[in-house]
Amino acid sequence: MSDLVNDFNAYRSKMNDAILADNNKIIKRIFNLDTNAFTEGALDKRTKELLGLVASTVLRCDDCVKYHLEACHGENLSKEEVVEALGIATLVGGTIVIPHLRRAYEYWDALEQQS
């Protein structure tokens, strides 16, 4: 597995465990709401993950972009589908998201290399 992917997942898992260990009701409910928002519903999971990817890119959250890229990869979205969504994110977010776009491409390549 790519160090980039492995390092991100290890850190995310470690810190989520630490956060949830504090047993804060509000934080736990937010985590649960986030998980449930991306389950199958009127929109399929693939569409929801693309929406999450676009929103995360526009909001310039690299961790969120990585998370949604990995979910998109897990949903077997093609690079072309992901790139089209990233194009919309760049259009909406403007040129300030280009550094995040670069890191998104790098992370997608790392995901593809591990497959």
Short mmCIF file of N, CA and C in Angstrom, two decimals:
data_model
loop_
_atom_site.label_atom_id
_atom_site.label_comp_id
_atom_site.label_asym_id
_atom_site.label_seq_id
_atom_site.Cartn_x
_atom_site.Cartn_y
_atom_site.Cartn_z
N MET A 1 0.85 -1.19 0.00
CA MET A 1 0.00 0.00 0.00
C MET A 1 0.89 1.24 0.00
N SER A 2 0.48 2.21 -0.73
CA SER A 2 1.22 3.46 -0.80
C SER A 2 1.37 4.06 0.58
N ASP A 3 2.56 4.61 0.87
CA ASP A 3 2.76 5.27 2.16
C ASP A 3 1.79 6.42 2.34
N LEU A 4 1.50 7.15 1.28
CA LEU A 4 0.58 8.27 1.35
C LEU A 4 -0.79 7.81 1.85
N VAL A 5 -1.30 6.74 1.29
CA VAL A 5 -2.61 6.21 1.67
C VAL A 5 -2.53 5.58 3.06
N ASN A 6 -1.52 4.77 3.29
CA ASN A 6 -1.36 4.08 4.56
C ASN A 6 -1.19 5.08 5.71
N ASP A 7 -0.35 6.08 5.51
CA ASP A 7 -0.11 7.08 6.56
C ASP A 7 -1.39 7.85 6.89
N PHE A 8 -2.13 8.24 5.86
CA PHE A 8 -3.38 8.97 6.09
C PHE A 8 -4.37 8.12 6.88
N ASN A 9 -4.55 6.88 6.45
CA ASN A 9 -5.52 6.01 7.13
C ASN A 9 -5.12 5.68 8.56
N ALA A 10 -3.83 5.46 8.78
CA ALA A 10 -3.36 5.16 10.14
C ALA A 10 -3.58 6.36 11.07
N TYR A 11 -3.23 7.55 10.60
CA TYR A 11 -3.41 8.75 11.41
C TYR A 11 -4.90 9.01 11.67
N ARG A 12 -5.71 8.90 10.64
CA ARG A 12 -7.16 9.15 10.76
C ARG A 12 -7.76 8.18 11.77
N SER A 13 -7.42 6.91 11.66
CA SER A 13 -7.96 5.90 12.56
C SER A 13 -7.52 6.16 14.01
N LYS A 14 -6.24 6.45 14.20
CA LYS A 14 -5.71 6.72 15.53
C LYS A 14 -6.41 7.91 16.18
N MET A 15 -6.55 8.97 15.42
CA MET A 15 -7.15 10.18 15.98
C MET A 15 -8.66 10.05 16.17
N ASN A 16 -9.34 9.36 15.26
CA ASN A 16 -10.77 9.12 15.46
C ASN A 16 -11.00 8.30 16.73
N ASP A 17 -10.16 7.29 16.95
CA ASP A 17 -10.27 6.49 18.18
C ASP A 17 -10.08 7.37 19.41
N ALA A 18 -9.10 8.26 19.37
CA ALA A 18 -8.84 9.15 20.50
C ALA A 18 -10.02 10.10 20.73
N ILE A 19 -10.55 10.64 19.66
CA ILE A 19 -11.69 11.57 19.77
C ILE A 19 -12.91 10.86 20.34
N LEU A 20 -13.23 9.70 19.78
CA LEU A 20 -14.42 8.98 20.23
C LEU A 20 -14.27 8.40 21.63
N ALA A 21 -13.04 8.16 22.08
CA ALA A 21 -12.79 7.65 23.43
C ALA A 21 -13.22 8.65 24.50
N ASP A 22 -13.26 9.92 24.16
CA ASP A 22 -13.71 10.93 25.13
C ASP A 22 -15.21 10.86 25.38
N ASN A 23 -15.92 10.11 24.54
CA ASN A 23 -17.34 9.85 24.73
C ASN A 23 -18.19 11.12 24.80
N ASN A 24 -17.85 12.10 23.98
CA ASN A 24 -18.62 13.34 23.90
C ASN A 24 -19.85 13.09 23.04
N LYS A 25 -21.03 13.29 23.63
CA LYS A 25 -22.29 12.98 22.94
C LYS A 25 -22.44 13.77 21.64
N ILE A 26 -22.09 15.04 21.64
CA ILE A 26 -22.24 15.88 20.45
C ILE A 26 -21.33 15.38 19.33
N ILE A 27 -20.07 15.14 19.66
CA ILE A 27 -19.12 14.67 18.64
C ILE A 27 -19.55 13.31 18.10
N LYS A 28 -19.95 12.41 18.99
CA LYS A 28 -20.39 11.09 18.52
C LYS A 28 -21.60 11.20 17.59
N ARG A 29 -22.51 12.10 17.90
CA ARG A 29 -23.69 12.27 17.05
C ARG A 29 -23.32 12.86 15.70
N ILE A 30 -22.36 13.77 15.68
CA ILE A 30 -21.91 14.34 14.41
C ILE A 30 -21.25 13.25 13.56
N PHE A 31 -20.38 12.43 14.17
CA PHE A 31 -19.75 11.33 13.44
C PHE A 31 -20.82 10.40 12.88
N ASN A 32 -21.84 10.08 13.69
CA ASN A 32 -22.91 9.19 13.26
C ASN A 32 -23.72 9.81 12.13
N LEU A 33 -24.02 11.09 12.24
CA LEU A 33 -24.76 11.79 11.19
C LEU A 33 -23.97 11.75 9.89
N ASP A 34 -22.67 11.98 9.97
CA ASP A 34 -21.82 11.94 8.78
C ASP A 34 -21.86 10.56 8.13
N THR A 35 -21.73 9.53 8.94
CA THR A 35 -21.78 8.15 8.41
C THR A 35 -23.12 7.88 7.73
N ASN A 36 -24.20 8.25 8.40
CA ASN A 36 -25.53 7.96 7.86
C ASN A 36 -25.87 8.80 6.63
N ALA A 37 -25.31 9.98 6.53
CA ALA A 37 -25.60 10.85 5.37
C ALA A 37 -25.12 10.22 4.06
N PHE A 38 -24.09 9.39 4.14
CA PHE A 38 -23.51 8.82 2.93
C PHE A 38 -23.99 7.39 2.64
N THR A 39 -25.04 6.94 3.35
CA THR A 39 -25.60 5.64 3.04
C THR A 39 -26.57 5.76 1.87
N GLU A 40 -26.88 4.63 1.29
CA GLU A 40 -27.81 4.56 0.15
C GLU A 40 -29.14 5.19 0.52
N GLY A 41 -29.68 5.98 -0.37
CA GLY A 41 -30.99 6.60 -0.16
C GLY A 41 -31.58 6.94 -1.51
N ALA A 42 -32.24 8.09 -1.60
CA ALA A 42 -32.74 8.53 -2.90
C ALA A 42 -31.58 8.70 -3.88
N LEU A 43 -30.43 9.11 -3.35
CA LEU A 43 -29.19 9.15 -4.14
C LEU A 43 -28.35 7.94 -3.79
N ASP A 44 -27.72 7.35 -4.79
CA ASP A 44 -26.84 6.21 -4.52
C ASP A 44 -25.54 6.69 -3.87
N LYS A 45 -24.82 5.75 -3.29
CA LYS A 45 -23.57 6.07 -2.58
C LYS A 45 -22.54 6.74 -3.50
N ARG A 46 -22.48 6.29 -4.74
CA ARG A 46 -21.51 6.86 -5.68
C ARG A 46 -21.76 8.35 -5.87
N THR A 47 -23.02 8.72 -6.06
CA THR A 47 -23.36 10.12 -6.25
C THR A 47 -23.05 10.92 -4.99
N LYS A 48 -23.41 10.38 -3.84
CA LYS A 48 -23.15 11.07 -2.59
C LYS A 48 -21.65 11.28 -2.36
N GLU A 49 -20.85 10.30 -2.70
CA GLU A 49 -19.40 10.46 -2.53
C GLU A 49 -18.84 11.52 -3.48
N LEU A 50 -19.36 11.57 -4.69
CA LEU A 50 -18.94 12.64 -5.61
C LEU A 50 -19.35 14.01 -5.08
N LEU A 51 -20.55 14.10 -4.52
CA LEU A 51 -20.98 15.36 -3.91
C LEU A 51 -20.07 15.73 -2.74
N GLY A 52 -19.74 14.75 -1.92
CA GLY A 52 -18.81 14.99 -0.80
C GLY A 52 -17.45 15.44 -1.29
N LEU A 53 -16.98 14.84 -2.38
CA LEU A 53 -15.69 15.21 -2.95
C LEU A 53 -15.70 16.65 -3.45
N VAL A 54 -16.76 17.02 -4.15
CA VAL A 54 -16.86 18.39 -4.66
C VAL A 54 -16.91 19.38 -3.51
N ALA A 55 -17.78 19.12 -2.53
CA ALA A 55 -17.90 20.04 -1.39
C ALA A 55 -16.57 20.14 -0.64
N SER A 56 -15.91 19.03 -0.43
CA SER A 56 -14.63 19.03 0.30
C SER A 56 -13.55 19.80 -0.45
N THR A 57 -13.55 19.67 -1.77
CA THR A 57 -12.57 20.40 -2.58
C THR A 57 -12.84 21.89 -2.51
N VAL A 58 -14.10 22.28 -2.68
CA VAL A 58 -14.46 23.70 -2.63
C VAL A 58 -14.14 24.29 -1.25
N LEU A 59 -14.36 23.50 -0.21
CA LEU A 59 -14.07 23.97 1.15
C LEU A 59 -12.59 23.85 1.52
N ARG A 60 -11.80 23.27 0.61
CA ARG A 60 -10.35 23.16 0.75
C ARG A 60 -9.92 22.34 1.98
N CYS A 61 -10.58 21.20 2.14
CA CYS A 61 -10.25 20.29 3.24
C CYS A 61 -9.54 19.07 2.66
N ASP A 62 -8.22 19.07 2.72
CA ASP A 62 -7.45 17.97 2.13
C ASP A 62 -7.78 16.61 2.75
N ASP A 63 -7.96 16.56 4.07
CA ASP A 63 -8.32 15.29 4.69
C ASP A 63 -9.66 14.79 4.16
N CYS A 64 -10.61 15.69 4.02
CA CYS A 64 -11.93 15.33 3.50
C CYS A 64 -11.83 14.87 2.04
N VAL A 65 -11.03 15.55 1.26
CA VAL A 65 -10.83 15.17 -0.14
C VAL A 65 -10.27 13.75 -0.20
N LYS A 66 -9.26 13.47 0.61
CA LYS A 66 -8.67 12.12 0.63
C LYS A 66 -9.71 11.08 1.02
N TYR A 67 -10.47 11.39 2.05
CA TYR A 67 -11.51 10.46 2.51
C TYR A 67 -12.50 10.15 1.39
N HIS A 68 -12.98 11.18 0.72
CA HIS A 68 -13.98 10.97 -0.34
C HIS A 68 -13.36 10.34 -1.59
N LEU A 69 -12.11 10.65 -1.88
CA LEU A 69 -11.44 9.96 -2.98
C LEU A 69 -11.36 8.46 -2.72
N GLU A 70 -11.01 8.13 -1.49
CA GLU A 70 -10.91 6.71 -1.14
C GLU A 70 -12.28 6.04 -1.22
N ALA A 71 -13.32 6.74 -0.77
CA ALA A 71 -14.68 6.19 -0.87
C ALA A 71 -15.10 6.05 -2.33
N CYS A 72 -14.76 7.04 -3.16
CA CYS A 72 -15.06 6.95 -4.60
C CYS A 72 -14.35 5.77 -5.22
N HIS A 73 -13.11 5.58 -4.85
CA HIS A 73 -12.33 4.44 -5.35
C HIS A 73 -12.98 3.13 -4.92
N GLY A 74 -13.42 3.09 -3.67
CA GLY A 74 -14.09 1.90 -3.15
C GLY A 74 -15.42 1.62 -3.82
N GLU A 75 -16.05 2.64 -4.34
CA GLU A 75 -17.31 2.50 -5.07
C GLU A 75 -17.06 2.23 -6.56
N ASN A 76 -15.81 2.01 -6.92
CA ASN A 76 -15.40 1.70 -8.30
C ASN A 76 -15.72 2.80 -9.30
N LEU A 77 -15.66 4.05 -8.83
CA LEU A 77 -15.79 5.16 -9.77
C LEU A 77 -14.52 5.22 -10.61
N SER A 78 -14.66 5.60 -11.84
CA SER A 78 -13.50 5.70 -12.72
C SER A 78 -12.77 7.01 -12.48
N LYS A 79 -11.54 7.05 -12.94
CA LYS A 79 -10.78 8.30 -12.83
C LYS A 79 -11.51 9.41 -13.61
N GLU A 80 -12.10 9.06 -14.74
CA GLU A 80 -12.80 10.05 -15.54
C GLU A 80 -13.98 10.66 -14.77
N GLU A 81 -14.72 9.83 -14.04
CA GLU A 81 -15.83 10.33 -13.24
C GLU A 81 -15.34 11.25 -12.13
N VAL A 82 -14.28 10.84 -11.46
CA VAL A 82 -13.71 11.62 -10.36
C VAL A 82 -13.15 12.95 -10.89
N VAL A 83 -12.44 12.89 -12.00
CA VAL A 83 -11.86 14.10 -12.58
C VAL A 83 -12.96 15.07 -13.02
N GLU A 84 -14.06 14.55 -13.56
CA GLU A 84 -15.16 15.42 -13.95
C GLU A 84 -15.74 16.14 -12.73
N ALA A 85 -15.89 15.42 -11.63
CA ALA A 85 -16.38 16.04 -10.40
C ALA A 85 -15.37 17.07 -9.88
N LEU A 86 -14.09 16.75 -9.95
CA LEU A 86 -13.06 17.70 -9.52
C LEU A 86 -13.04 18.93 -10.42
N GLY A 87 -13.39 18.75 -11.69
CA GLY A 87 -13.51 19.90 -12.59
C GLY A 87 -14.61 20.84 -12.14
N ILE A 88 -15.75 20.28 -11.74
CA ILE A 88 -16.85 21.11 -11.23
C ILE A 88 -16.40 21.82 -9.95
N ALA A 89 -15.70 21.10 -9.09
CA ALA A 89 -15.22 21.71 -7.84
C ALA A 89 -14.27 22.87 -8.12
N THR A 90 -13.42 22.71 -9.12
CA THR A 90 -12.48 23.77 -9.46
C THR A 90 -13.21 24.96 -10.07
N LEU A 91 -14.20 24.70 -10.88
CA LEU A 91 -15.00 25.78 -11.45
C LEU A 91 -15.70 26.57 -10.35
N VAL A 92 -16.34 25.85 -9.43
CA VAL A 92 -17.09 26.50 -8.36
C VAL A 92 -16.14 27.17 -7.36
N GLY A 93 -15.06 26.48 -7.01
CA GLY A 93 -14.15 26.99 -5.99
C GLY A 93 -13.17 28.02 -6.49
N GLY A 94 -12.89 28.02 -7.77
CA GLY A 94 -11.93 28.96 -8.34
C GLY A 94 -10.51 28.45 -8.25
N THR A 95 -9.61 29.29 -8.70
CA THR A 95 -8.21 28.87 -8.81
C THR A 95 -7.57 28.60 -7.45
N ILE A 96 -8.17 29.09 -6.36
CA ILE A 96 -7.60 28.84 -5.05
C ILE A 96 -7.62 27.35 -4.68
N VAL A 97 -8.47 26.55 -5.34
CA VAL A 97 -8.52 25.12 -5.04
C VAL A 97 -7.51 24.31 -5.86
N ILE A 98 -6.78 24.94 -6.76
CA ILE A 98 -5.83 24.19 -7.59
C ILE A 98 -4.79 23.43 -6.76
N PRO A 99 -4.23 23.99 -5.68
CA PRO A 99 -3.31 23.18 -4.87
C PRO A 99 -3.97 21.92 -4.31
N HIS A 100 -5.24 22.01 -3.96
CA HIS A 100 -5.99 20.85 -3.45
C HIS A 100 -6.27 19.86 -4.57
N LEU A 101 -6.47 20.38 -5.77
CA LEU A 101 -6.64 19.55 -6.95
C LEU A 101 -5.37 18.74 -7.21
N ARG A 102 -4.22 19.39 -7.08
CA ARG A 102 -2.94 18.68 -7.27
C ARG A 102 -2.82 17.52 -6.28
N ARG A 103 -3.13 17.81 -5.01
CA ARG A 103 -3.01 16.76 -3.99
C ARG A 103 -4.06 15.67 -4.21
N ALA A 104 -5.21 16.03 -4.75
CA ALA A 104 -6.24 15.03 -5.06
C ALA A 104 -5.74 14.08 -6.15
N TYR A 105 -5.13 14.63 -7.17
CA TYR A 105 -4.57 13.79 -8.24
C TYR A 105 -3.50 12.86 -7.68
N GLU A 106 -2.65 13.40 -6.84
CA GLU A 106 -1.58 12.60 -6.23
C GLU A 106 -2.17 11.45 -5.41
N TYR A 107 -3.21 11.75 -4.64
CA TYR A 107 -3.81 10.72 -3.79
C TYR A 107 -4.55 9.67 -4.63
N TRP A 108 -5.24 10.12 -5.67
CA TRP A 108 -5.93 9.15 -6.55
C TRP A 108 -4.90 8.21 -7.17
N ASP A 109 -3.79 8.76 -7.64
CA ASP A 109 -2.74 7.91 -8.22
C ASP A 109 -2.22 6.90 -7.20
N ALA A 110 -2.07 7.33 -5.95
CA ALA A 110 -1.63 6.41 -4.89
C ALA A 110 -2.65 5.31 -4.67
N LEU A 111 -3.94 5.66 -4.70
CA LEU A 111 -5.00 4.65 -4.56
C LEU A 111 -4.96 3.65 -5.72
N GLU A 112 -4.75 4.16 -6.92
CA GLU A 112 -4.70 3.27 -8.09
C GLU A 112 -3.47 2.36 -8.04
N GLN A 113 -2.35 2.86 -7.53
CA GLN A 113 -1.14 2.06 -7.44
C GLN A 113 -1.30 0.91 -6.47
N GLN A 114 -2.10 1.11 -5.43
CA GLN A 114 -2.26 0.03 -4.43
C GLN A 114 -3.21 -1.05 -4.92
N SER A 115 -4.02 -0.77 -5.95
CA SER A 115 -4.99 -1.75 -6.46
C SER A 115 -4.31 -2.85 -7.26
#
